[in-house]
């Protein structure tokens, strides 16, 4: 599928940096790297629910994802992909 709906859970701080940066909330049109099962893809956030507990993503590379699968979420920080949280696939 090229479309995913994910329930994200963000960490308190960015992993993999020497500074202890707080993680900013996910924004619409932001590009995130996702690790779904054994596939790595980049997705653009298309929609975020009002209470920010669900987000819809449009993927560049399609993935085979099943409901309730876990997904790693990374953000590009200073030219490097850094793990910022994980999520659960809803659809």
mmCIF file of N, CA and C in Angstrom:
data_model
loop_
_atom_site.group_PDB
_atom_site.id
_atom_site.type_symbol
_atom_site.label_atom_id
_atom_site.label_comp_id
_atom_site.label_asym_id
_atom_site.label_seq_id
_atom_site.Cartn_x
_atom_site.Cartn_y
_atom_site.Cartn_z
ATOM 1 N N UNK A 1 0.828 -1.172 0.000
ATOM 2 C CA UNK A 1 0.000 0.000 0.000
ATOM 3 C C UNK A 1 0.881 1.247 0.000
ATOM 4 N N UNK A 2 0.364 2.310 -0.560
ATOM 5 C CA UNK A 2 1.040 3.606 -0.536
ATOM 6 C C UNK A 2 0.496 4.509 0.575
ATOM 7 N N UNK A 3 -0.565 4.069 1.242
ATOM 8 C CA UNK A 3 -1.189 4.878 2.292
ATOM 9 C C UNK A 3 -1.200 4.106 3.603
ATOM 10 N N UNK A 4 -0.834 4.798 4.675
ATOM 11 C CA UNK A 4 -0.862 4.193 6.006
ATOM 12 C C UNK A 4 -1.533 5.144 6.978
ATOM 13 N N UNK A 5 -2.229 4.576 7.934
ATOM 14 C CA UNK A 5 -2.749 5.338 9.068
ATOM 15 C C UNK A 5 -2.054 4.764 10.289
ATOM 16 N N UNK A 6 -1.377 5.646 11.035
ATOM 17 C CA UNK A 6 -0.527 5.215 12.143
ATOM 18 C C UNK A 6 -0.909 5.972 13.408
ATOM 19 N N UNK A 7 -0.865 5.255 14.522
ATOM 20 C CA UNK A 7 -1.041 5.865 15.842
ATOM 21 C C UNK A 7 0.366 6.037 16.422
ATOM 22 N N UNK A 8 0.916 7.280 16.373
ATOM 23 C CA UNK A 8 2.314 7.467 16.785
ATOM 24 C C UNK A 8 2.495 7.605 18.291
ATOM 25 N N UNK A 9 3.662 7.188 18.759
ATOM 26 C CA UNK A 9 4.113 7.396 20.141
ATOM 27 C C UNK A 9 5.533 7.933 20.053
ATOM 28 N N UNK A 10 5.713 9.192 20.409
ATOM 29 C CA UNK A 10 7.027 9.815 20.307
ATOM 30 C C UNK A 10 7.798 9.677 21.609
ATOM 31 N N UNK A 11 9.132 9.549 21.472
ATOM 32 C CA UNK A 11 10.001 9.516 22.640
ATOM 33 C C UNK A 11 10.099 10.922 23.222
ATOM 34 N N UNK A 12 10.656 11.055 24.408
ATOM 35 C CA UNK A 12 10.839 12.362 25.022
ATOM 36 C C UNK A 12 11.983 13.139 24.400
ATOM 37 N N UNK A 13 13.051 12.416 24.006
ATOM 38 C CA UNK A 13 14.236 13.052 23.429
ATOM 39 C C UNK A 13 14.699 12.278 22.205
ATOM 40 N N UNK A 14 15.447 12.984 21.342
ATOM 41 C CA UNK A 14 15.976 12.377 20.117
ATOM 42 C C UNK A 14 17.061 11.371 20.483
ATOM 43 N N UNK A 15 17.033 10.214 19.859
ATOM 44 C CA UNK A 15 18.066 9.203 20.079
ATOM 45 C C UNK A 15 19.169 9.349 19.035
ATOM 46 N N UNK A 16 20.422 9.141 19.431
ATOM 47 C CA UNK A 16 21.532 9.148 18.489
ATOM 48 C C UNK A 16 22.231 10.484 18.333
ATOM 49 N N UNK A 17 21.948 11.460 19.181
ATOM 50 C CA UNK A 17 22.649 12.744 19.125
ATOM 51 C C UNK A 17 23.334 12.998 20.459
ATOM 52 N N UNK A 18 24.405 13.801 20.425
ATOM 53 C CA UNK A 18 25.111 14.106 21.675
ATOM 54 C C UNK A 18 24.317 15.097 22.527
ATOM 55 N N UNK A 19 23.574 16.001 21.852
ATOM 56 C CA UNK A 19 22.712 16.919 22.591
ATOM 57 C C UNK A 19 21.408 16.191 22.931
ATOM 58 N N UNK A 20 20.794 16.569 24.014
ATOM 59 C CA UNK A 20 19.532 15.955 24.407
ATOM 60 C C UNK A 20 18.390 16.861 23.950
ATOM 61 N N UNK A 21 18.073 16.790 22.643
ATOM 62 C CA UNK A 21 17.013 17.624 22.071
ATOM 63 C C UNK A 21 15.649 17.031 22.369
ATOM 64 N N UNK A 22 14.700 17.898 22.712
ATOM 65 C CA UNK A 22 13.317 17.448 22.856
ATOM 66 C C UNK A 22 12.745 17.236 21.460
ATOM 67 N N UNK A 23 11.802 16.341 21.351
ATOM 68 C CA UNK A 23 11.190 16.042 20.051
ATOM 69 C C UNK A 23 9.994 16.948 19.846
ATOM 70 N N UNK A 24 10.035 17.690 18.733
ATOM 71 C CA UNK A 24 8.920 18.568 18.367
ATOM 72 C C UNK A 24 7.773 17.702 17.835
ATOM 73 N N UNK A 25 6.534 18.160 17.974
ATOM 74 C CA UNK A 25 5.402 17.393 17.442
ATOM 75 C C UNK A 25 5.504 17.220 15.924
ATOM 76 N N UNK A 26 4.905 16.162 15.426
ATOM 77 C CA UNK A 26 4.873 15.898 13.979
ATOM 78 C C UNK A 26 3.952 16.910 13.322
ATOM 79 N N UNK A 27 4.370 17.378 12.131
ATOM 80 C CA UNK A 27 3.600 18.391 11.416
ATOM 81 C C UNK A 27 3.109 17.850 10.074
ATOM 82 N N UNK A 28 2.048 18.454 9.547
ATOM 83 C CA UNK A 28 1.543 18.101 8.224
ATOM 84 C C UNK A 28 2.593 18.482 7.191
ATOM 85 N N UNK A 29 2.737 17.673 6.147
ATOM 86 C CA UNK A 29 3.702 17.813 5.047
ATOM 87 C C UNK A 29 5.142 17.493 5.454
ATOM 88 N N UNK A 30 5.335 17.000 6.669
ATOM 89 C CA UNK A 30 6.670 16.605 7.109
ATOM 90 C C UNK A 30 7.018 15.244 6.520
ATOM 91 N N UNK A 31 8.284 15.070 6.146
ATOM 92 C CA UNK A 31 8.744 13.783 5.625
ATOM 93 C C UNK A 31 9.347 12.982 6.777
ATOM 94 N N UNK A 32 8.896 11.750 6.914
ATOM 95 C CA UNK A 32 9.383 10.859 7.962
ATOM 96 C C UNK A 32 9.860 9.556 7.332
ATOM 97 N N UNK A 33 10.884 8.969 7.906
ATOM 98 C CA UNK A 33 11.324 7.655 7.463
ATOM 99 C C UNK A 33 10.639 6.623 8.353
ATOM 100 N N UNK A 34 10.077 5.605 7.723
ATOM 101 C CA UNK A 34 9.352 4.569 8.453
ATOM 102 C C UNK A 34 10.011 3.220 8.222
ATOM 103 N N UNK A 35 10.096 2.444 9.274
ATOM 104 C CA UNK A 35 10.589 1.083 9.184
ATOM 105 C C UNK A 35 9.410 0.161 9.475
ATOM 106 N N UNK A 36 8.871 -0.439 8.408
ATOM 107 C CA UNK A 36 7.699 -1.306 8.515
ATOM 108 C C UNK A 36 8.144 -2.731 8.224
ATOM 109 N N UNK A 37 8.087 -3.589 9.233
ATOM 110 C CA UNK A 37 8.600 -4.953 9.126
ATOM 111 C C UNK A 37 10.051 -4.883 8.652
ATOM 112 N N UNK A 38 10.376 -5.359 7.455
ATOM 113 C CA UNK A 38 11.762 -5.293 6.969
ATOM 114 C C UNK A 38 11.940 -4.220 5.905
ATOM 115 N N UNK A 39 10.944 -3.415 5.649
ATOM 116 C CA UNK A 39 10.997 -2.401 4.597
ATOM 117 C C UNK A 39 11.216 -1.015 5.189
ATOM 118 N N UNK A 40 12.090 -0.255 4.548
ATOM 119 C CA UNK A 40 12.322 1.138 4.913
ATOM 120 C C UNK A 40 11.714 1.995 3.806
ATOM 121 N N UNK A 41 10.926 2.989 4.174
ATOM 122 C CA UNK A 41 10.307 3.886 3.202
ATOM 123 C C UNK A 41 10.231 5.283 3.795
ATOM 124 N N UNK A 42 10.024 6.252 2.919
ATOM 125 C CA UNK A 42 9.824 7.626 3.359
ATOM 126 C C UNK A 42 8.384 7.988 3.058
ATOM 127 N N UNK A 43 7.736 8.634 4.007
ATOM 128 C CA UNK A 43 6.350 9.028 3.836
ATOM 129 C C UNK A 43 6.140 10.483 4.199
ATOM 130 N N UNK A 44 5.151 11.092 3.553
ATOM 131 C CA UNK A 44 4.774 12.464 3.842
ATOM 132 C C UNK A 44 3.503 12.449 4.674
ATOM 133 N N UNK A 45 3.491 13.209 5.756
ATOM 134 C CA UNK A 45 2.310 13.289 6.620
ATOM 135 C C UNK A 45 1.243 14.100 5.889
ATOM 136 N N UNK A 46 0.126 13.469 5.586
ATOM 137 C CA UNK A 46 -0.964 14.119 4.859
ATOM 138 C C UNK A 46 -2.016 14.710 5.781
ATOM 139 N N UNK A 47 -2.243 14.064 6.925
ATOM 140 C CA UNK A 47 -3.309 14.489 7.823
ATOM 141 C C UNK A 47 -2.969 14.045 9.239
ATOM 142 N N UNK A 48 -3.320 14.886 10.205
ATOM 143 C CA UNK A 48 -3.158 14.552 11.620
ATOM 144 C C UNK A 48 -4.507 14.775 12.290
ATOM 145 N N UNK A 49 -4.949 13.812 13.095
ATOM 146 C CA UNK A 49 -6.242 13.950 13.762
ATOM 147 C C UNK A 49 -6.204 15.112 14.751
ATOM 148 N N UNK A 50 -7.387 15.590 15.124
ATOM 149 C CA UNK A 50 -7.481 16.755 16.026
ATOM 150 C C UNK A 50 -6.782 16.525 17.361
ATOM 151 N N UNK A 51 -6.924 15.327 17.915
ATOM 152 C CA UNK A 51 -6.271 15.048 19.195
ATOM 153 C C UNK A 51 -4.860 14.477 19.010
ATOM 154 N N UNK A 52 -4.340 14.519 17.781
ATOM 155 C CA UNK A 52 -2.969 14.151 17.435
ATOM 156 C C UNK A 52 -2.597 12.717 17.790
ATOM 157 N N UNK A 53 -3.590 11.830 17.820
ATOM 158 C CA UNK A 53 -3.270 10.439 18.130
ATOM 159 C C UNK A 53 -3.285 9.546 16.894
ATOM 160 N N UNK A 54 -3.559 10.113 15.712
ATOM 161 C CA UNK A 54 -3.514 9.364 14.453
ATOM 162 C C UNK A 54 -2.981 10.267 13.354
ATOM 163 N N UNK A 55 -2.220 9.660 12.421
ATOM 164 C CA UNK A 55 -1.755 10.420 11.268
ATOM 165 C C UNK A 55 -1.841 9.553 10.020
ATOM 166 N N UNK A 56 -2.155 10.202 8.895
ATOM 167 C CA UNK A 56 -2.208 9.540 7.602
ATOM 168 C C UNK A 56 -0.940 9.893 6.843
ATOM 169 N N UNK A 57 -0.313 8.881 6.232
ATOM 170 C CA UNK A 57 0.922 9.092 5.491
ATOM 171 C C UNK A 57 0.779 8.593 4.059
ATOM 172 N N UNK A 58 1.405 9.306 3.118
ATOM 173 C CA UNK A 58 1.512 8.893 1.724
ATOM 174 C C UNK A 58 2.959 8.466 1.522
ATOM 175 N N UNK A 59 3.175 7.203 1.155
ATOM 176 C CA UNK A 59 4.521 6.630 1.084
ATOM 177 C C UNK A 59 5.123 6.742 -0.310
ATOM 178 N N UNK A 60 6.454 6.910 -0.374
ATOM 179 C CA UNK A 60 7.163 6.923 -1.650
ATOM 180 C C UNK A 60 7.350 5.511 -2.185
ATOM 181 N N UNK A 61 7.638 4.571 -1.303
ATOM 182 C CA UNK A 61 7.801 3.161 -1.658
ATOM 183 C C UNK A 61 6.706 2.387 -0.935
ATOM 184 N N UNK A 62 5.918 1.587 -1.656
ATOM 185 C CA UNK A 62 4.824 0.869 -0.988
ATOM 186 C C UNK A 62 5.350 -0.198 -0.029
ATOM 187 N N UNK A 63 4.545 -0.508 0.978
ATOM 188 C CA UNK A 63 4.902 -1.525 1.961
ATOM 189 C C UNK A 63 3.744 -2.511 2.111
ATOM 190 N N UNK A 64 4.073 -3.678 2.605
ATOM 191 C CA UNK A 64 3.040 -4.648 2.982
ATOM 192 C C UNK A 64 2.910 -4.542 4.494
ATOM 193 N N UNK A 65 1.792 -3.999 4.925
ATOM 194 C CA UNK A 65 1.590 -3.762 6.350
ATOM 195 C C UNK A 65 0.263 -4.359 6.788
ATOM 196 N N UNK A 66 0.272 -4.949 7.944
ATOM 197 C CA UNK A 66 -0.933 -5.513 8.529
ATOM 198 C C UNK A 66 -1.361 -4.668 9.712
ATOM 199 N N UNK A 67 -2.648 -4.657 9.955
ATOM 200 C CA UNK A 67 -3.169 -3.915 11.099
ATOM 201 C C UNK A 67 -2.479 -4.398 12.364
ATOM 202 N N UNK A 68 -2.181 -3.474 13.261
ATOM 203 C CA UNK A 68 -1.515 -3.717 14.546
ATOM 204 C C UNK A 68 -0.016 -3.982 14.427
ATOM 205 N N UNK A 69 0.566 -3.926 13.210
ATOM 206 C CA UNK A 69 2.022 -4.010 13.074
ATOM 207 C C UNK A 69 2.640 -2.765 13.691
ATOM 208 N N UNK A 70 3.865 -2.901 14.190
ATOM 209 C CA UNK A 70 4.595 -1.752 14.715
ATOM 210 C C UNK A 70 5.471 -1.162 13.626
ATOM 211 N N UNK A 71 5.735 0.138 13.733
ATOM 212 C CA UNK A 71 6.534 0.849 12.753
ATOM 213 C C UNK A 71 7.472 1.791 13.499
ATOM 214 N N UNK A 72 8.744 1.844 13.081
ATOM 215 C CA UNK A 72 9.692 2.808 13.632
ATOM 216 C C UNK A 72 9.551 4.123 12.885
ATOM 217 N N UNK A 73 9.643 5.245 13.598
ATOM 218 C CA UNK A 73 9.484 6.567 12.988
ATOM 219 C C UNK A 73 10.767 7.356 13.213
ATOM 220 N N UNK A 74 11.347 7.870 12.107
ATOM 221 C CA UNK A 74 12.576 8.666 12.185
ATOM 222 C C UNK A 74 12.368 9.994 11.463
ATOM 223 N N UNK A 75 13.083 11.012 11.921
ATOM 224 C CA UNK A 75 13.016 12.360 11.350
ATOM 225 C C UNK A 75 14.433 12.755 10.917
ATOM 226 N N UNK A 76 14.520 13.521 9.840
ATOM 227 C CA UNK A 76 15.813 14.001 9.375
ATOM 228 C C UNK A 76 16.212 15.211 10.222
ATOM 229 N N UNK A 77 17.257 15.038 11.023
ATOM 230 C CA UNK A 77 17.747 16.092 11.898
ATOM 231 C C UNK A 77 19.218 16.336 11.548
ATOM 232 N N UNK A 78 19.522 17.542 11.078
ATOM 233 C CA UNK A 78 20.891 17.923 10.689
ATOM 234 C C UNK A 78 21.489 16.959 9.666
ATOM 235 N N UNK A 79 20.676 16.504 8.705
ATOM 236 C CA UNK A 79 21.171 15.647 7.635
ATOM 237 C C UNK A 79 21.268 14.177 7.974
ATOM 238 N N UNK A 80 20.783 13.772 9.143
ATOM 239 C CA UNK A 80 20.816 12.362 9.542
ATOM 240 C C UNK A 80 19.425 11.940 10.008
ATOM 241 N N UNK A 81 19.043 10.712 9.669
ATOM 242 C CA UNK A 81 17.762 10.184 10.138
ATOM 243 C C UNK A 81 17.933 9.739 11.579
ATOM 244 N N UNK A 82 17.118 10.303 12.454
ATOM 245 C CA UNK A 82 17.187 9.982 13.881
ATOM 246 C C UNK A 82 15.856 9.421 14.349
ATOM 247 N N UNK A 83 15.923 8.344 15.119
ATOM 248 C CA UNK A 83 14.728 7.704 15.646
ATOM 249 C C UNK A 83 14.032 8.642 16.631
ATOM 250 N N UNK A 84 12.747 8.912 16.398
ATOM 251 C CA UNK A 84 11.995 9.809 17.298
ATOM 252 C C UNK A 84 10.819 9.110 17.974
ATOM 253 N N UNK A 85 10.519 7.886 17.539
ATOM 254 C CA UNK A 85 9.401 7.183 18.167
ATOM 255 C C UNK A 85 9.013 5.943 17.384
ATOM 256 N N UNK A 86 7.853 5.453 17.726
ATOM 257 C CA UNK A 86 7.317 4.273 17.057
ATOM 258 C C UNK A 86 5.818 4.481 16.897
ATOM 259 N N UNK A 87 5.195 3.592 16.165
ATOM 260 C CA UNK A 87 3.750 3.701 15.975
ATOM 261 C C UNK A 87 3.120 2.349 15.739
ATOM 262 N N UNK A 88 1.794 2.353 15.777
ATOM 263 C CA UNK A 88 1.012 1.146 15.521
ATOM 264 C C UNK A 88 0.158 1.404 14.293
ATOM 265 N N UNK A 89 0.201 0.490 13.329
ATOM 266 C CA UNK A 89 -0.574 0.659 12.100
ATOM 267 C C UNK A 89 -2.037 0.393 12.383
ATOM 268 N N UNK A 90 -2.874 1.343 11.989
ATOM 269 C CA UNK A 90 -4.314 1.223 12.200
ATOM 270 C C UNK A 90 -4.981 0.674 10.942
ATOM 271 N N UNK A 91 -4.614 1.209 9.789
ATOM 272 C CA UNK A 91 -5.148 0.740 8.494
ATOM 273 C C UNK A 91 -4.040 0.608 7.492
#
